[in-house]
PDB file of C-alpha atoms in Angstrom:
ATOM      1  CA  MET A   1     -12.555 204.849 214.061  1.00  0.00           C
ATOM      2  CA  PHE A   2     -15.473 206.834 215.509  1.00  0.00           C
ATOM      3  CA  TRP A   3     -18.332 205.836 217.765  1.00  0.00           C
ATOM      4  CA  GLY A   4     -20.553 208.734 216.776  1.00  0.00           C
ATOM      5  CA  GLU A   5     -21.813 207.357 213.490  1.00  0.00           C
ATOM      6  CA  GLU A   6     -23.667 204.533 215.229  1.00  0.00           C
ATOM      7  CA  GLU A   7     -25.291 206.827 217.788  1.00  0.00           C
ATOM      8  CA  PHE A   8     -26.313 209.460 215.237  1.00  0.00           C
ATOM      9  CA  GLN A   9     -29.279 207.423 213.998  1.00  0.00           C
ATOM     10  CA  VAL A  10     -30.547 206.861 217.547  1.00  0.00           C
ATOM     11  CA  VAL A  11     -30.249 210.575 218.392  1.00  0.00           C
ATOM     12  CA  ALA A  12     -31.907 211.636 215.146  1.00  0.00           C
ATOM     13  CA  THR A  13     -34.938 209.377 215.516  1.00  0.00           C
ATOM     14  CA  MET A  14     -35.260 209.757 219.309  1.00  0.00           C
ATOM     15  CA  ASP A  15     -35.079 206.018 219.856  1.00  0.00           C
ATOM     16  CA  GLU A  16     -34.696 204.714 223.372  1.00  0.00           C
ATOM     17  CA  ALA A  17     -31.218 204.637 224.910  1.00  0.00           C
ATOM     18  CA  LYS A  18     -31.294 200.840 224.959  1.00  0.00           C
ATOM     19  CA  GLU A  19     -30.800 201.022 221.167  1.00  0.00           C
ATOM     20  CA  LEU A  20     -27.375 202.685 221.572  1.00  0.00           C
ATOM     21  CA  PRO A  21     -24.777 200.057 220.620  1.00  0.00           C
ATOM     22  CA  ASN A  22     -21.811 201.323 222.679  1.00  0.00           C
ATOM     23  CA  ILE A  23     -23.551 202.407 225.880  1.00  0.00           C
ATOM     24  CA  TRP A  24     -23.793 200.310 229.026  1.00  0.00           C
ATOM     25  CA  PRO A  25     -25.811 200.564 231.197  1.00  0.00           C
ATOM     26  CA  THR A  26     -28.387 201.955 228.838  1.00  0.00           C
ATOM     27  CA  SER A  27     -30.647 203.554 231.442  1.00  0.00           C
ATOM     28  CA  GLY A  28     -27.985 205.731 233.047  1.00  0.00           C
ATOM     29  CA  ARG A  29     -28.346 207.149 236.539  1.00  0.00           C
ATOM     30  CA  SER A  30     -31.405 209.292 235.881  1.00  0.00           C
ATOM     31  CA  GLY A  31     -33.108 207.306 233.114  1.00  0.00           C
ATOM     32  CA  PHE A  32     -33.011 210.368 230.832  1.00  0.00           C
ATOM     33  CA  GLU A  33     -34.509 209.695 227.405  1.00  0.00           C
ATOM     34  CA  MET A  34     -34.535 212.215 224.555  1.00  0.00           C
ATOM     35  CA  ASN A  35     -38.203 211.747 223.694  1.00  0.00           C
ATOM     36  CA  SER A  36     -39.496 215.324 223.491  1.00  0.00           C
ATOM     37  CA  SER A  37     -38.531 218.626 221.902  1.00  0.00           C
ATOM     38  CA  TRP A  38     -37.624 220.100 225.278  1.00  0.00           C
ATOM     39  CA  LYS A  39     -35.251 217.242 226.054  1.00  0.00           C
ATOM     40  CA  ALA A  40     -33.748 217.518 222.555  1.00  0.00           C
ATOM     41  CA  PHE A  41     -33.118 221.208 223.247  1.00  0.00           C
ATOM     42  CA  VAL A  42     -31.458 220.355 226.565  1.00  0.00           C
ATOM     43  CA  VAL A  43     -29.238 217.767 224.872  1.00  0.00           C
ATOM     44  CA  GLY A  44     -28.260 220.196 222.102  1.00  0.00           C
ATOM     45  CA  MET A  45     -27.424 223.025 224.511  1.00  0.00           C
ATOM     46  CA  CYS A  46     -25.490 220.760 226.871  1.00  0.00           C
ATOM     47  CA  LYS A  47     -23.517 219.410 223.930  1.00  0.00           C
ATOM     48  CA  ILE A  48     -22.618 222.947 222.812  1.00  0.00           C
ATOM     49  CA  VAL A  49     -21.551 223.908 226.341  1.00  0.00           C
ATOM     50  CA  SER A  50     -19.420 220.779 226.675  1.00  0.00           C
ATOM     51  CA  ILE A  51     -17.796 221.440 223.283  1.00  0.00           C
ATOM     52  CA  SER A  52     -17.005 224.982 224.423  1.00  0.00           C
ATOM     53  CA  PHE A  53     -15.275 223.751 227.572  1.00  0.00           C
ATOM     54  CA  THR A  54     -13.217 221.096 225.818  1.00  0.00           C
ATOM     55  CA  VAL A  55     -12.101 223.402 223.006  1.00  0.00           C
ATOM     56  CA  ALA A  56     -11.337 226.315 225.349  1.00  0.00           C
ATOM     57  CA  GLY A  57      -9.465 223.996 227.688  1.00  0.00           C
ATOM     58  CA  GLY A  58      -7.259 222.704 224.899  1.00  0.00           C
ATOM     59  CA  LEU A  59      -8.255 219.102 225.471  1.00  0.00           C
ATOM     60  CA  ARG A  60      -7.626 216.492 222.811  1.00  0.00           C
ATOM     61  CA  GLY A  61     -10.475 215.355 220.665  1.00  0.00           C
ATOM     62  CA  GLY A  62     -12.509 216.864 217.931  1.00  0.00           C
ATOM     63  CA  PHE A  63     -15.531 219.056 217.764  1.00  0.00           C
ATOM     64  CA  ILE A  64     -16.857 218.090 214.332  1.00  0.00           C
ATOM     65  CA  PHE A  65     -18.931 215.054 215.312  1.00  0.00           C
ATOM     66  CA  PRO A  66     -20.121 216.623 218.585  1.00  0.00           C
ATOM     67  CA  LEU A  67     -21.346 219.618 216.557  1.00  0.00           C
ATOM     68  CA  MET A  68     -23.193 217.243 214.262  1.00  0.00           C
ATOM     69  CA  CYS A  69     -24.771 215.578 217.300  1.00  0.00           C
ATOM     70  CA  ALA A  70     -25.947 218.955 218.654  1.00  0.00           C
ATOM     71  CA  GLY A  71     -27.280 219.827 215.203  1.00  0.00           C
ATOM     72  CA  ALA A  72     -29.149 216.529 215.069  1.00  0.00           C
ATOM     73  CA  ALA A  73     -30.878 217.377 218.353  1.00  0.00           C
ATOM     74  CA  PHE A  74     -31.875 220.828 217.078  1.00  0.00           C
ATOM     75  CA  GLY A  75     -32.989 219.313 213.762  1.00  0.00           C
ATOM     76  CA  ARG A  76     -35.285 217.027 215.680  1.00  0.00           C
ATOM     77  CA  ILE A  77     -36.897 220.109 217.248  1.00  0.00           C
ATOM     78  CA  ILE A  78     -37.437 221.610 213.799  1.00  0.00           C
ATOM     79  CA  HIS A  79     -39.095 218.387 212.666  1.00  0.00           C
ATOM     80  CA  ASP A  80     -41.367 218.431 215.715  1.00  0.00           C
ATOM     81  CA  VAL A  81     -42.439 221.991 214.864  1.00  0.00           C
ATOM     82  CA  THR A  82     -43.014 221.224 211.165  1.00  0.00           C
ATOM     83  CA  PRO A  83     -43.754 217.473 210.983  1.00  0.00           C
ATOM     84  CA  ASP A  84     -45.747 217.570 207.728  1.00  0.00           C
ATOM     85  CA  PHE A  85     -43.520 220.052 205.934  1.00  0.00           C
ATOM     86  CA  ILE A  86     -39.933 218.894 206.478  1.00  0.00           C
ATOM     87  CA  PRO A  87     -39.002 215.182 206.591  1.00  0.00           C
ATOM     88  CA  LEU A  88     -37.130 213.994 209.668  1.00  0.00           C
ATOM     89  CA  GLN A  89     -33.971 213.015 207.808  1.00  0.00           C
ATOM     90  CA  VAL A  90     -33.739 216.338 206.003  1.00  0.00           C
ATOM     91  CA  SER A  91     -34.281 218.499 209.080  1.00  0.00           C
ATOM     92  CA  VAL A  92     -31.770 216.543 211.161  1.00  0.00           C
ATOM     93  CA  LEU A  93     -29.099 216.410 208.471  1.00  0.00           C
ATOM     94  CA  CYS A  94     -29.520 220.055 207.456  1.00  0.00           C
ATOM     95  CA  MET A  95     -29.221 221.311 211.025  1.00  0.00           C
ATOM     96  CA  ALA A  96     -26.202 219.085 211.635  1.00  0.00           C
ATOM     97  CA  ALA A  97     -24.603 220.480 208.473  1.00  0.00           C
ATOM     98  CA  GLY A  98     -25.455 224.059 209.378  1.00  0.00           C
ATOM     99  CA  MET A  99     -23.950 223.761 212.852  1.00  0.00           C
ATOM    100  CA  ASN A 100     -20.791 222.145 211.533  1.00  0.00           C
ATOM    101  CA  VAL A 101     -20.258 224.529 208.614  1.00  0.00           C
ATOM    102  CA  ALA A 102     -20.778 227.575 210.834  1.00  0.00           C
ATOM    103  CA  ILE A 103     -17.650 226.603 212.774  1.00  0.00           C
ATOM    104  CA  THR A 104     -15.468 224.585 210.398  1.00  0.00           C
ATOM    105  CA  ARG A 105     -16.222 226.465 207.136  1.00  0.00           C
ATOM    106  CA  THR A 106     -16.191 223.183 205.164  1.00  0.00           C
ATOM    107  CA  SER A 107     -19.464 223.202 203.266  1.00  0.00           C
ATOM    108  CA  MET A 108     -18.770 220.575 200.605  1.00  0.00           C
ATOM    109  CA  ALA A 109     -16.972 218.083 202.842  1.00  0.00           C
ATOM    110  CA  THR A 110     -19.671 218.352 205.514  1.00  0.00           C
ATOM    111  CA  THR A 111     -22.385 217.787 202.921  1.00  0.00           C
ATOM    112  CA  LEU A 112     -20.764 214.671 201.527  1.00  0.00           C
ATOM    113  CA  ILE A 113     -19.844 213.236 204.941  1.00  0.00           C
ATOM    114  CA  LEU A 114     -23.363 213.664 206.324  1.00  0.00           C
ATOM    115  CA  ALA A 115     -25.117 212.442 203.196  1.00  0.00           C
ATOM    116  CA  PHE A 116     -23.112 209.251 202.842  1.00  0.00           C
ATOM    117  CA  LEU A 117     -22.576 208.589 206.558  1.00  0.00           C
ATOM    118  CA  SER A 118     -26.328 208.638 207.097  1.00  0.00           C
ATOM    119  CA  GLY A 119     -27.083 206.608 203.963  1.00  0.00           C
ATOM    120  CA  GLU A 120     -29.143 209.445 202.433  1.00  0.00           C
ATOM    121  CA  PRO A 121     -27.306 210.417 199.211  1.00  0.00           C
ATOM    122  CA  CYS A 122     -30.568 211.796 197.792  1.00  0.00           C
ATOM    123  CA  ALA A 123     -30.486 214.453 200.533  1.00  0.00           C
ATOM    124  CA  ILE A 124     -27.357 216.094 199.114  1.00  0.00           C
ATOM    125  CA  PRO A 125     -29.202 219.116 197.593  1.00  0.00           C
ATOM    126  CA  PRO A 126     -30.931 220.272 200.815  1.00  0.00           C
ATOM    127  CA  ILE A 127     -27.844 219.532 202.921  1.00  0.00           C
ATOM    128  CA  LEU A 128     -25.694 221.538 200.507  1.00  0.00           C
ATOM    129  CA  MET A 129     -28.187 224.412 200.602  1.00  0.00           C
ATOM    130  CA  ALA A 130     -28.153 224.391 204.415  1.00  0.00           C
ATOM    131  CA  SER A 131     -24.356 224.293 204.367  1.00  0.00           C
ATOM    132  CA  LEU A 132     -24.099 227.212 201.961  1.00  0.00           C
ATOM    133  CA  CYS A 133     -26.683 229.243 203.885  1.00  0.00           C
ATOM    134  CA  SER A 134     -24.722 228.645 207.072  1.00  0.00           C
ATOM    135  CA  LEU A 135     -21.476 229.538 205.328  1.00  0.00           C
ATOM    136  CA  PHE A 136     -22.847 232.849 204.048  1.00  0.00           C
ATOM    137  CA  ALA A 137     -24.778 233.674 207.226  1.00  0.00           C
ATOM    138  CA  THR A 138     -21.682 233.232 209.379  1.00  0.00           C
ATOM    139  CA  SER A 139     -19.171 234.830 207.022  1.00  0.00           C
ATOM    140  CA  TYR A 140     -18.763 237.763 209.433  1.00  0.00           C
ATOM    141  CA  MET A 141     -17.562 235.358 212.122  1.00  0.00           C
ATOM    142  CA  VAL A 142     -14.159 234.906 210.491  1.00  0.00           C
ATOM    143  CA  SER A 143     -13.061 238.426 211.416  1.00  0.00           C
ATOM    144  CA  PHE A 144     -14.813 238.213 214.801  1.00  0.00           C
ATOM    145  CA  ILE A 145     -13.038 234.983 215.719  1.00  0.00           C
ATOM    146  CA  ALA A 146      -9.689 236.404 214.605  1.00  0.00           C
ATOM    147  CA  LEU A 147     -10.206 239.507 216.750  1.00  0.00           C
ATOM    148  CA  SER A 148     -11.249 237.502 219.798  1.00  0.00           C
ATOM    149  CA  ASP A 149      -8.261 235.166 219.624  1.00  0.00           C
ATOM    150  CA  PHE A 150      -5.850 236.292 222.336  1.00  0.00           C
ATOM    151  CA  ARG A 151      -2.856 234.774 220.581  1.00  0.00           C
ATOM    152  CA  PHE A 152      -3.711 236.904 217.549  1.00  0.00           C
ATOM    153  CA  LEU A 153      -3.913 240.042 219.715  1.00  0.00           C
ATOM    154  CA  ALA A 154      -0.640 239.225 221.466  1.00  0.00           C
ATOM    155  CA  ASP A 155       1.208 239.478 218.148  1.00  0.00           C
ATOM    156  CA  PHE A 156       0.414 243.192 217.991  1.00  0.00           C
ATOM    157  CA  SER A 157       1.811 244.093 221.387  1.00  0.00           C
TER     158      SER A 157
END
């Protein structure tokens, strides 16, 4: 059904691209490997920009799993900053949940999907806390998104 669930583990642990099951050739044109915090940041930002273009362009496809992939890259940065304080799985899953919930507003579904998709059901409490924090921190965005939607504004003219 999806290809993203098999790549998520490779992105989260910064394994080499040759470990990706659905990618050929594994080295790519430039031989880019996500093996540092800077490269994880580049991957996360590029993923967000590409999501923005596809959603704004009205192209088919979802944005839920790409948001989780961007969150996994940013979670890896958090783990690199605090390696002894936050475990890798928790930082990656919590950032993926926070990114997804900020846009989709589905805190419980995101928590359960990430916890069981990653095989970490014991991580449900921190993922749920990250989801709820993201939900409350971005609660103002609902009115902002409604006001910035041109179709919404066209109804008033």
